[in-house]
PDB file of N, CA and C in Angstrom:
ATOM      1  N   UNK U   1       0.850  -1.164   0.000  1.00 48.00           N
ATOM      2  CA  UNK U   1       0.000   0.000   0.000  1.00 48.00           C
ATOM      3  C   UNK U   1       0.900   1.233   0.000  1.00 48.00           C
ATOM      4  N   UNK U   2       0.632   2.157  -0.886  1.00 61.00           N
ATOM      5  CA  UNK U   2       1.431   3.368  -0.991  1.00 61.00           C
ATOM      6  C   UNK U   2       0.941   4.455  -0.057  1.00 61.00           C
ATOM      7  N   UNK U   3       1.727   5.516   0.038  1.00 62.00           N
ATOM      8  CA  UNK U   3       1.396   6.640   0.907  1.00 62.00           C
ATOM      9  C   UNK U   3       0.068   7.270   0.520  1.00 62.00           C
ATOM     10  N   UNK U   4      -0.159   7.480  -0.764  1.00 61.00           N
ATOM     11  CA  UNK U   4      -1.429   8.075  -1.186  1.00 61.00           C
ATOM     12  C   UNK U   4      -2.597   7.159  -0.880  1.00 61.00           C
ATOM     13  N   UNK U   5      -2.418   5.868  -1.113  1.00 66.00           N
ATOM     14  CA  UNK U   5      -3.482   4.920  -0.791  1.00 66.00           C
ATOM     15  C   UNK U   5      -3.806   4.968   0.696  1.00 66.00           C
ATOM     16  N   UNK U   6      -2.755   5.023   1.489  1.00 64.00           N
ATOM     17  CA  UNK U   6      -2.939   4.993   2.942  1.00 64.00           C
ATOM     18  C   UNK U   6      -3.726   6.196   3.435  1.00 64.00           C
ATOM     19  N   UNK U   7      -3.415   7.375   2.924  1.00 61.00           N
ATOM     20  CA  UNK U   7      -4.029   8.582   3.451  1.00 61.00           C
ATOM     21  C   UNK U   7      -5.228   9.073   2.668  1.00 61.00           C
ATOM     22  N   UNK U   8      -5.384   8.639   1.436  1.00 65.00           N
ATOM     23  CA  UNK U   8      -6.510   9.112   0.630  1.00 65.00           C
ATOM     24  C   UNK U   8      -7.541   8.027   0.364  1.00 65.00           C
ATOM     25  N   UNK U   9      -7.307   6.819   0.840  1.00 64.00           N
ATOM     26  CA  UNK U   9      -8.271   5.750   0.655  1.00 64.00           C
ATOM     27  C   UNK U   9      -8.341   5.243  -0.763  1.00 64.00           C
ATOM     28  N   UNK U  10      -7.207   5.216  -1.459  1.00 59.00           N
ATOM     29  CA  UNK U  10      -7.170   4.783  -2.861  1.00 59.00           C
ATOM     30  C   UNK U  10      -7.367   3.295  -3.012  1.00 59.00           C
ATOM     31  N   UNK U  11      -7.183   2.827  -4.223  1.00 50.00           N
ATOM     32  CA  UNK U  11      -7.452   1.442  -4.570  1.00 50.00           C
ATOM     33  C   UNK U  11      -6.618   0.423  -3.827  1.00 50.00           C
ATOM     34  N   UNK U  12      -5.461   0.782  -3.271  1.00 49.00           N
ATOM     35  CA  UNK U  12      -4.608  -0.193  -2.602  1.00 49.00           C
ATOM     36  C   UNK U  12      -4.984  -0.476  -1.180  1.00 49.00           C
ATOM     37  N   UNK U  13      -6.022   0.158  -0.679  1.00 47.00           N
ATOM     38  CA  UNK U  13      -6.384   0.011   0.727  1.00 47.00           C
ATOM     39  C   UNK U  13      -7.025  -1.320   1.058  1.00 47.00           C
ATOM     40  N   UNK U  14      -7.607  -1.955   0.067  1.00 47.00           N
ATOM     41  CA  UNK U  14      -8.235  -3.250   0.315  1.00 47.00           C
ATOM     42  C   UNK U  14      -9.488  -3.127   1.153  1.00 47.00           C
ATOM     43  N   UNK U  15      -9.911  -4.239   1.687  1.00 47.00           N
ATOM     44  CA  UNK U  15     -11.117  -4.278   2.489  1.00 47.00           C
ATOM     45  C   UNK U  15     -10.948  -3.425   3.732  1.00 47.00           C
ATOM     46  N   UNK U  16     -11.951  -2.649   4.070  1.00 46.00           N
ATOM     47  CA  UNK U  16     -11.900  -1.816   5.255  1.00 46.00           C
ATOM     48  C   UNK U  16     -11.294  -0.447   5.016  1.00 46.00           C
ATOM     49  N   UNK U  17     -10.870  -0.160   3.778  1.00 50.00           N
ATOM     50  CA  UNK U  17     -10.308   1.156   3.491  1.00 50.00           C
ATOM     51  C   UNK U  17     -11.410   2.193   3.617  1.00 50.00           C
ATOM     52  N   UNK U  18     -11.055   3.345   4.163  1.00 55.00           N
ATOM     53  CA  UNK U  18     -12.030   4.400   4.376  1.00 55.00           C
ATOM     54  C   UNK U  18     -12.392   5.093   3.078  1.00 55.00           C
ATOM     55  N   UNK U  19     -13.341   6.035   3.166  1.00 60.00           N
ATOM     56  CA  UNK U  19     -13.723   6.777   1.968  1.00 60.00           C
ATOM     57  C   UNK U  19     -12.571   7.663   1.501  1.00 60.00           C
ATOM     58  N   UNK U  20     -12.616   7.988   0.214  1.00 65.00           N
ATOM     59  CA  UNK U  20     -11.564   8.861  -0.322  1.00 65.00           C
ATOM     60  C   UNK U  20     -11.617  10.203   0.399  1.00 65.00           C
ATOM     61  N   UNK U  21     -10.414  10.701   0.749  1.00 68.00           N
ATOM     62  CA  UNK U  21     -10.323  11.982   1.436  1.00 68.00           C
ATOM     63  C   UNK U  21      -9.727  13.024   0.513  1.00 68.00           C
ATOM     64  N   UNK U  22      -9.940  14.260   0.871  1.00 79.00           N
ATOM     65  CA  UNK U  22      -9.322  15.335   0.114  1.00 79.00           C
ATOM     66  C   UNK U  22      -7.830  15.348   0.417  1.00 79.00           C
ATOM     67  N   UNK U  23      -7.081  16.014  -0.427  1.00 79.00           N
ATOM     68  CA  UNK U  23      -5.643  16.124  -0.201  1.00 79.00           C
ATOM     69  C   UNK U  23      -5.363  16.823   1.126  1.00 79.00           C
ATOM     70  N   UNK U  24      -6.150  17.843   1.473  1.00 83.00           N
ATOM     71  CA  UNK U  24      -5.945  18.558   2.733  1.00 83.00           C
ATOM     72  C   UNK U  24      -6.193  17.638   3.922  1.00 83.00           C
ATOM     73  N   UNK U  25      -7.252  16.863   3.883  1.00 83.00           N
ATOM     74  CA  UNK U  25      -7.541  15.940   4.983  1.00 83.00           C
ATOM     75  C   UNK U  25      -6.443  14.895   5.102  1.00 83.00           C
ATOM     76  N   UNK U  26      -5.949  14.416   3.965  1.00 82.00           N
ATOM     77  CA  UNK U  26      -4.867  13.433   3.992  1.00 82.00           C
ATOM     78  C   UNK U  26      -3.595  14.045   4.556  1.00 82.00           C
ATOM     79  N   UNK U  27      -3.292  15.279   4.158  1.00 83.00           N
ATOM     80  CA  UNK U  27      -2.100  15.960   4.665  1.00 83.00           C
ATOM     81  C   UNK U  27      -2.212  16.195   6.167  1.00 83.00           C
ATOM     82  N   UNK U  28      -3.381  16.566   6.636  1.00 87.00           N
ATOM     83  CA  UNK U  28      -3.587  16.792   8.072  1.00 87.00           C
ATOM     84  C   UNK U  28      -3.441  15.493   8.860  1.00 87.00           C
ATOM     85  N   UNK U  29      -3.940  14.390   8.325  1.00 86.00           N
ATOM     86  CA  UNK U  29      -3.799  13.097   8.993  1.00 86.00           C
ATOM     87  C   UNK U  29      -2.338  12.687   9.080  1.00 86.00           C
ATOM     88  N   UNK U  30      -1.604  12.898   8.001  1.00 85.00           N
ATOM     89  CA  UNK U  30      -0.183  12.571   7.995  1.00 85.00           C
ATOM     90  C   UNK U  30       0.573  13.459   8.984  1.00 85.00           C
ATOM     91  N   UNK U  31       0.279  14.747   9.005  1.00 86.00           N
ATOM     92  CA  UNK U  31       0.932  15.670   9.938  1.00 86.00           C
ATOM     93  C   UNK U  31       0.641  15.284  11.388  1.00 86.00           C
ATOM     94  N   UNK U  32      -0.577  14.874  11.656  1.00 89.00           N
ATOM     95  CA  UNK U  32      -0.952  14.445  13.013  1.00 89.00           C
ATOM     96  C   UNK U  32      -0.155  13.208  13.431  1.00 89.00           C
ATOM     97  N   UNK U  33      -0.018  12.265  12.511  1.00 87.00           N
ATOM     98  CA  UNK U  33       0.732  11.048  12.803  1.00 87.00           C
ATOM     99  C   UNK U  33       2.212  11.367  13.045  1.00 87.00           C
ATOM    100  N   UNK U  34       2.783  12.200  12.199  1.00 87.00           N
ATOM    101  CA  UNK U  34       4.183  12.583  12.358  1.00 87.00           C
ATOM    102  C   UNK U  34       4.374  13.338  13.669  1.00 87.00           C
ATOM    103  N   UNK U  35       3.425  14.188  14.016  1.00 85.00           N
ATOM    104  CA  UNK U  35       3.507  14.992  15.238  1.00 85.00           C
ATOM    105  C   UNK U  35       3.518  14.182  16.516  1.00 85.00           C
ATOM    106  N   UNK U  36       3.101  12.938  16.454  1.00 87.00           N
ATOM    107  CA  UNK U  36       3.129  12.087  17.647  1.00 87.00           C
ATOM    108  C   UNK U  36       4.520  11.506  17.902  1.00 87.00           C
ATOM    109  N   UNK U  37       5.452  11.748  16.991  1.00 87.00           N
ATOM    110  CA  UNK U  37       6.814  11.246  17.144  1.00 87.00           C
ATOM    111  C   UNK U  37       7.580  12.038  18.193  1.00 87.00           C
ATOM    112  N   UNK U  38       8.761  11.583  18.485  1.00 90.00           N
ATOM    113  CA  UNK U  38       9.613  12.262  19.449  1.00 90.00           C
ATOM    114  C   UNK U  38      10.049  13.620  18.935  1.00 90.00           C
ATOM    115  N   UNK U  39       9.950  14.652  19.754  1.00 92.00           N
ATOM    116  CA  UNK U  39      10.274  16.002  19.282  1.00 92.00           C
ATOM    117  C   UNK U  39      11.720  16.159  18.829  1.00 92.00           C
ATOM    118  N   UNK U  40      12.654  15.534  19.497  1.00 93.00           N
ATOM    119  CA  UNK U  40      14.054  15.637  19.084  1.00 93.00           C
ATOM    120  C   UNK U  40      14.280  14.938  17.753  1.00 93.00           C
ATOM    121  N   UNK U  41      13.715  13.767  17.606  1.00 92.00           N
ATOM    122  CA  UNK U  41      13.866  13.029  16.353  1.00 92.00           C
ATOM    123  C   UNK U  41      13.242  13.804  15.195  1.00 92.00           C
ATOM    124  N   UNK U  42      12.081  14.405  15.428  1.00 92.00           N
ATOM    125  CA  UNK U  42      11.430  15.198  14.384  1.00 92.00           C
ATOM    126  C   UNK U  42      12.263  16.425  14.026  1.00 92.00           C
ATOM    127  N   UNK U  43      12.803  17.088  15.036  1.00 93.00           N
ATOM    128  CA  UNK U  43      13.634  18.266  14.806  1.00 93.00           C
ATOM    129  C   UNK U  43      14.862  17.907  13.975  1.00 93.00           C
ATOM    130  N   UNK U  44      15.507  16.802  14.325  1.00 94.00           N
ATOM    131  CA  UNK U  44      16.715  16.406  13.606  1.00 94.00           C
ATOM    132  C   UNK U  44      16.402  15.861  12.210  1.00 94.00           C
ATOM    133  N   UNK U  45      15.258  15.214  12.050  1.00 92.00           N
ATOM    134  CA  UNK U  45      14.852  14.759  10.715  1.00 92.00           C
ATOM    135  C   UNK U  45      14.615  15.969   9.810  1.00 92.00           C
ATOM    136  N   UNK U  46      13.942  16.971  10.350  1.00 92.00           N
ATOM    137  CA  UNK U  46      13.705  18.195   9.581  1.00 92.00           C
ATOM    138  C   UNK U  46      15.031  18.870   9.224  1.00 92.00           C
ATOM    139  N   UNK U  47      15.939  18.929  10.183  1.00 93.00           N
ATOM    140  CA  UNK U  47      17.255  19.518   9.924  1.00 93.00           C
ATOM    141  C   UNK U  47      17.996  18.762   8.827  1.00 93.00           C
ATOM    142  N   UNK U  48      17.944  17.436   8.893  1.00 93.00           N
ATOM    143  CA  UNK U  48      18.623  16.626   7.886  1.00 93.00           C
ATOM    144  C   UNK U  48      18.030  16.858   6.499  1.00 93.00           C
ATOM    145  N   UNK U  49      16.714  16.937   6.426  1.00 92.00           N
ATOM    146  CA  UNK U  49      16.051  17.155   5.133  1.00 92.00           C
ATOM    147  C   UNK U  49      16.382  18.536   4.583  1.00 92.00           C
ATOM    148  N   UNK U  50      16.245  19.553   5.432  1.00 92.00           N
ATOM    149  CA  UNK U  50      16.487  20.922   4.976  1.00 92.00           C
ATOM    150  C   UNK U  50      17.948  21.141   4.605  1.00 92.00           C
ATOM    151  N   UNK U  51      18.855  20.615   5.404  1.00 91.00           N
ATOM    152  CA  UNK U  51      20.284  20.809   5.140  1.00 91.00           C
ATOM    153  C   UNK U  51      20.770  19.966   3.967  1.00 91.00           C
ATOM    154  N   UNK U  52      20.255  18.765   3.851  1.00 89.00           N
ATOM    155  CA  UNK U  52      20.723  17.860   2.812  1.00 89.00           C
ATOM    156  C   UNK U  52      20.098  18.088   1.452  1.00 89.00           C
ATOM    157  N   UNK U  53      18.927  18.705   1.422  1.00 89.00           N
ATOM    158  CA  UNK U  53      18.212  18.867   0.147  1.00 89.00           C
ATOM    159  C   UNK U  53      18.968  19.728  -0.856  1.00 89.00           C
ATOM    160  N   UNK U  54      19.697  20.697  -0.389  1.00 87.00           N
ATOM    161  CA  UNK U  54      20.384  21.590  -1.304  1.00 87.00           C
ATOM    162  C   UNK U  54      21.763  21.126  -1.731  1.00 87.00           C
ATOM    163  N   UNK U  55      22.195  20.007  -1.216  1.00 92.00           N
ATOM    164  CA  UNK U  55      23.534  19.524  -1.545  1.00 92.00           C
ATOM    165  C   UNK U  55      23.531  18.807  -2.890  1.00 92.00           C
ATOM    166  N   UNK U  56      24.609  18.947  -3.605  1.00 90.00           N
ATOM    167  CA  UNK U  56      24.684  18.364  -4.948  1.00 90.00           C
ATOM    168  C   UNK U  56      25.038  16.883  -4.927  1.00 90.00           C
ATOM    169  N   UNK U  57      25.845  16.467  -3.981  1.00 92.00           N
ATOM    170  CA  UNK U  57      26.314  15.074  -3.965  1.00 92.00           C
ATOM    171  C   UNK U  57      25.594  14.273  -2.891  1.00 92.00           C
ATOM    172  N   UNK U  58      25.205  13.072  -3.240  1.00 93.00           N
ATOM    173  CA  UNK U  58      24.517  12.185  -2.311  1.00 93.00           C
ATOM    174  C   UNK U  58      25.368  11.927  -1.073  1.00 93.00           C
ATOM    175  N   UNK U  59      26.665  11.793  -1.238  1.00 93.00           N
ATOM    176  CA  UNK U  59      27.558  11.522  -0.114  1.00 93.00           C
ATOM    177  C   UNK U  59      27.480  12.638   0.921  1.00 93.00           C
ATOM    178  N   UNK U  60      27.377  13.881   0.450  1.00 94.00           N
ATOM    179  CA  UNK U  60      27.270  15.025   1.361  1.00 94.00           C
ATOM    180  C   UNK U  60      25.944  14.987   2.121  1.00 94.00           C
ATOM    181  N   UNK U  61      24.881  14.681   1.417  1.00 93.00           N
ATOM    182  CA  UNK U  61      23.562  14.613   2.044  1.00 93.00           C
ATOM    183  C   UNK U  61      23.513  13.485   3.075  1.00 93.00           C
ATOM    184  N   UNK U  62      24.107  12.349   2.744  1.00 94.00           N
ATOM    185  CA  UNK U  62      24.139  11.233   3.688  1.00 94.00           C
ATOM    186  C   UNK U  62      24.991  11.560   4.911  1.00 94.00           C
ATOM    187  N   UNK U  63      26.034  12.350   4.741  1.00 95.00           N
ATOM    188  CA  UNK U  63      26.859  12.773   5.882  1.00 95.00           C
ATOM    189  C   UNK U  63      26.052  13.666   6.817  1.00 95.00           C
ATOM    190  N   UNK U  64      25.209  14.533   6.268  1.00 94.00           N
ATOM    191  CA  UNK U  64      24.334  15.379   7.092  1.00 94.00           C
ATOM    192  C   UNK U  64      23.355  14.502   7.863  1.00 94.00           C
ATOM    193  N   UNK U  65      22.752  13.551   7.166  1.00 94.00           N
ATOM    194  CA  UNK U  65      21.806  12.637   7.816  1.00 94.00           C
ATOM    195  C   UNK U  65      22.488  11.852   8.938  1.00 94.00           C
ATOM    196  N   UNK U  66      23.677  11.360   8.679  1.00 95.00           N
ATOM    197  CA  UNK U  66      24.421  10.597   9.680  1.00 95.00           C
ATOM    198  C   UNK U  66      24.743  11.452  10.902  1.00 95.00           C
ATOM    199  N   UNK U  67      25.140  12.701  10.673  1.00 95.00           N
ATOM    200  CA  UNK U  67      25.453  13.602  11.785  1.00 95.00           C
ATOM    201  C   UNK U  67      24.218  13.845  12.652  1.00 95.00           C
ATOM    202  N   UNK U  68      23.062  14.012  12.024  1.00 94.00           N
ATOM    203  CA  UNK U  68      21.820  14.207  12.779  1.00 94.00           C
ATOM    204  C   UNK U  68      21.452  12.935  13.553  1.00 94.00           C
ATOM    205  N   UNK U  69      21.612  11.805  12.918  1.00 94.00           N
ATOM    206  CA  UNK U  69      21.314  10.524  13.574  1.00 94.00           C
ATOM    207  C   UNK U  69      22.204  10.327  14.800  1.00 94.00           C
ATOM    208  N   UNK U  70      23.475  10.638  14.669  1.00 96.00           N
ATOM    209  CA  UNK U  70      24.401  10.477  15.797  1.00 96.00           C
ATOM    210  C   UNK U  70      24.044  11.383  16.968  1.00 96.00           C
ATOM    211  N   UNK U  71      23.410  12.515  16.675  1.00 95.00           N
ATOM    212  CA  UNK U  71      22.982  13.415  17.757  1.00 95.00           C
ATOM    213  C   UNK U  71      21.787  12.867  18.525  1.00 95.00           C
ATOM    214  N   UNK U  72      20.998  12.005  17.910  1.00 94.00           N
ATOM    215  CA  UNK U  72      19.831  11.446  18.596  1.00 94.00           C
ATOM    216  C   UNK U  72      20.196  10.212  19.437  1.00 94.00           C
ATOM    217  N   UNK U  73      21.272   9.543  19.073  1.00 94.00           N
ATOM    218  CA  UNK U  73      21.638   8.287  19.741  1.00 94.00           C
ATOM    219  C   UNK U  73      21.754   8.383  21.266  1.00 94.00           C
ATOM    220  N   UNK U  74      22.403   9.401  21.830  1.00 95.00           N
ATOM    221  CA  UNK U  74      22.570   9.418  23.289  1.00 95.00           C
ATOM    222  C   UNK U  74      21.387   9.988  24.072  1.00 95.00           C
ATOM    223  N   UNK U  75      20.264  10.280  23.422  1.00 95.00           N
ATOM    224  CA  UNK U  75      19.166  10.956  24.118  1.00 95.00           C
ATOM    225  C   UNK U  75      18.275   9.990  24.895  1.00 95.00           C
ATOM    226  N   UNK U  76      17.628  10.540  25.914  1.00 95.00           N
ATOM    227  CA  UNK U  76      16.671   9.762  26.710  1.00 95.00           C
ATOM    228  C   UNK U  76      15.430   9.424  25.880  1.00 95.00           C
ATOM    229  N   UNK U  77      15.053  10.317  24.976  1.00 94.00           N
ATOM    230  CA  UNK U  77      13.892  10.043  24.123  1.00 94.00           C
ATOM    231  C   UNK U  77      14.120   8.806  23.257  1.00 94.00           C
ATOM    232  N   UNK U  78      15.325   8.623  22.764  1.00 94.00           N
ATOM    233  CA  UNK U  78      15.614   7.430  21.959  1.00 94.00           C
ATOM    234  C   UNK U  78      15.471   6.173  22.810  1.00 94.00           C
ATOM    235  N   UNK U  79      16.000   6.224  24.037  1.00 95.00           N
ATOM    236  CA  UNK U  79      15.860   5.068  24.936  1.00 95.00           C
ATOM    237  C   UNK U  79      14.398   4.808  25.269  1.00 95.00           C
ATOM    238  N   UNK U  80      13.624   5.876  25.439  1.00 95.00           N
ATOM    239  CA  UNK U  80      12.194   5.734  25.705  1.00 95.00           C
ATOM    240  C   UNK U  80      11.491   5.096  24.514  1.00 95.00           C
ATOM    241  N   UNK U  81      11.866   5.482  23.302  1.00 93.00           N
ATOM    242  CA  UNK U  81      11.258   4.891  22.107  1.00 93.00           C
ATOM    243  C   UNK U  81      11.537   3.397  22.036  1.00 93.00           C
ATOM    244  N   UNK U  82      12.776   3.015  22.311  1.00 95.00           N
ATOM    245  CA  UNK U  82      13.139   1.595  22.282  1.00 95.00           C
ATOM    246  C   UNK U  82      12.398   0.803  23.354  1.00 95.00           C
ATOM    247  N   UNK U  83      12.320   1.375  24.555  1.00 97.00           N
ATOM    248  CA  UNK U  83      11.615   0.696  25.654  1.00 97.00           C
ATOM    249  C   UNK U  83      10.129   0.566  25.338  1.00 97.00           C
ATOM    250  N   UNK U  84       9.529   1.636  24.831  1.00 96.00           N
ATOM    251  CA  UNK U  84       8.102   1.603  24.509  1.00 96.00           C
ATOM    252  C   UNK U  84       7.810   0.571  23.429  1.00 96.00           C
ATOM    253  N   UNK U  85       8.678   0.490  22.435  1.00 95.00           N
ATOM    254  CA  UNK U  85       8.497  -0.507  21.376  1.00 95.00           C
ATOM    255  C   UNK U  85       8.572  -1.913  21.957  1.00 95.00           C
ATOM    256  N   UNK U  86       9.573  -2.167  22.794  1.00 97.00           N
ATOM    257  CA  UNK U  86       9.743  -3.497  23.384  1.00 97.00           C
ATOM    258  C   UNK U  86       8.574  -3.864  24.281  1.00 97.00           C
ATOM    259  N   UNK U  87       8.020  -2.875  24.966  1.00 97.00           N
ATOM    260  CA  UNK U  87       6.911  -3.110  25.900  1.00 97.00           C
ATOM    261  C   UNK U  87       5.539  -2.951  25.249  1.00 97.00           C
ATOM    262  N   UNK U  88       5.528  -2.665  23.937  1.00 97.00           N
ATOM    263  CA  UNK U  88       4.285  -2.512  23.171  1.00 97.00           C
ATOM    264  C   UNK U  88       3.355  -1.468  23.803  1.00 97.00           C
ATOM    265  N   UNK U  89       3.945  -0.294  24.067  1.00 95.00           N
ATOM    266  CA  UNK U  89       3.171   0.806  24.640  1.00 95.00           C
ATOM    267  C   UNK U  89       3.506   2.096  23.893  1.00 95.00           C
ATOM    268  N   UNK U  90       2.721   3.108  24.138  1.00 93.00           N
ATOM    269  CA  UNK U  90       2.957   4.410  23.526  1.00 93.00           C
ATOM    270  C   UNK U  90       4.101   5.096  24.258  1.00 93.00           C
ATOM    271  N   UNK U  91       5.080   5.622  23.528  1.00 93.00           N
ATOM    272  CA  UNK U  91       6.198   6.294  24.190  1.00 93.00           C
ATOM    273  C   UNK U  91       5.771   7.618  24.837  1.00 93.00           C
ATOM    274  N   UNK U  92       6.478   7.986  25.885  1.00 93.00           N
ATOM    275  CA  UNK U  92       6.250   9.250  26.585  1.00 93.00           C
ATOM    276  C   UNK U  92       7.494  10.102  26.408  1.00 93.00           C
ATOM    277  N   UNK U  93       7.549  10.844  25.314  1.00 92.00           N
ATOM    278  CA  UNK U  93       8.733  11.640  24.988  1.00 92.00           C
ATOM    279  C   UNK U  93       8.761  12.910  25.841  1.00 92.00           C
ATOM    280  N   UNK U  94       9.960  13.257  26.301  1.00 89.00           N
ATOM    281  CA  UNK U  94      10.151  14.446  27.136  1.00 89.00           C
ATOM    282  C   UNK U  94      10.944  15.534  26.419  1.00 89.00           C
ATOM    283  N   UNK U  95      11.527  15.220  25.268  1.00 86.00           N
ATOM    284  CA  UNK U  95      12.293  16.206  24.539  1.00 86.00           C
ATOM    285  C   UNK U  95      13.726  16.343  24.999  1.00 86.00           C
ATOM    286  N   UNK U  96      14.260  15.266  25.585  1.00 87.00           N
ATOM    287  CA  UNK U  96      15.686  15.269  25.979  1.00 87.00           C
ATOM    288  C   UNK U  96      16.250  13.864  25.919  1.00 87.00           C
TER     289      UNK U  96
END
């Protein structure tokens, strides 16, 4: 199932797929889902995208992504995400 199918109720949704939504409703649903992520991870993902998008070489963009990833590794939010996943619960991110 593709991203558009998932959020707009397209043909790939199969049985139980909801009604087709407008692009705005689909964008809002996606934004809501992304917003439930860890604030530090979201901040660094945005930084990686914004910083890497203008680079000409893939190697440079991947270096930016790697640098952002390394900044998230020592955080308490990352440990909380791992624990929540292992315990099958919703994470409680604190932003540190």
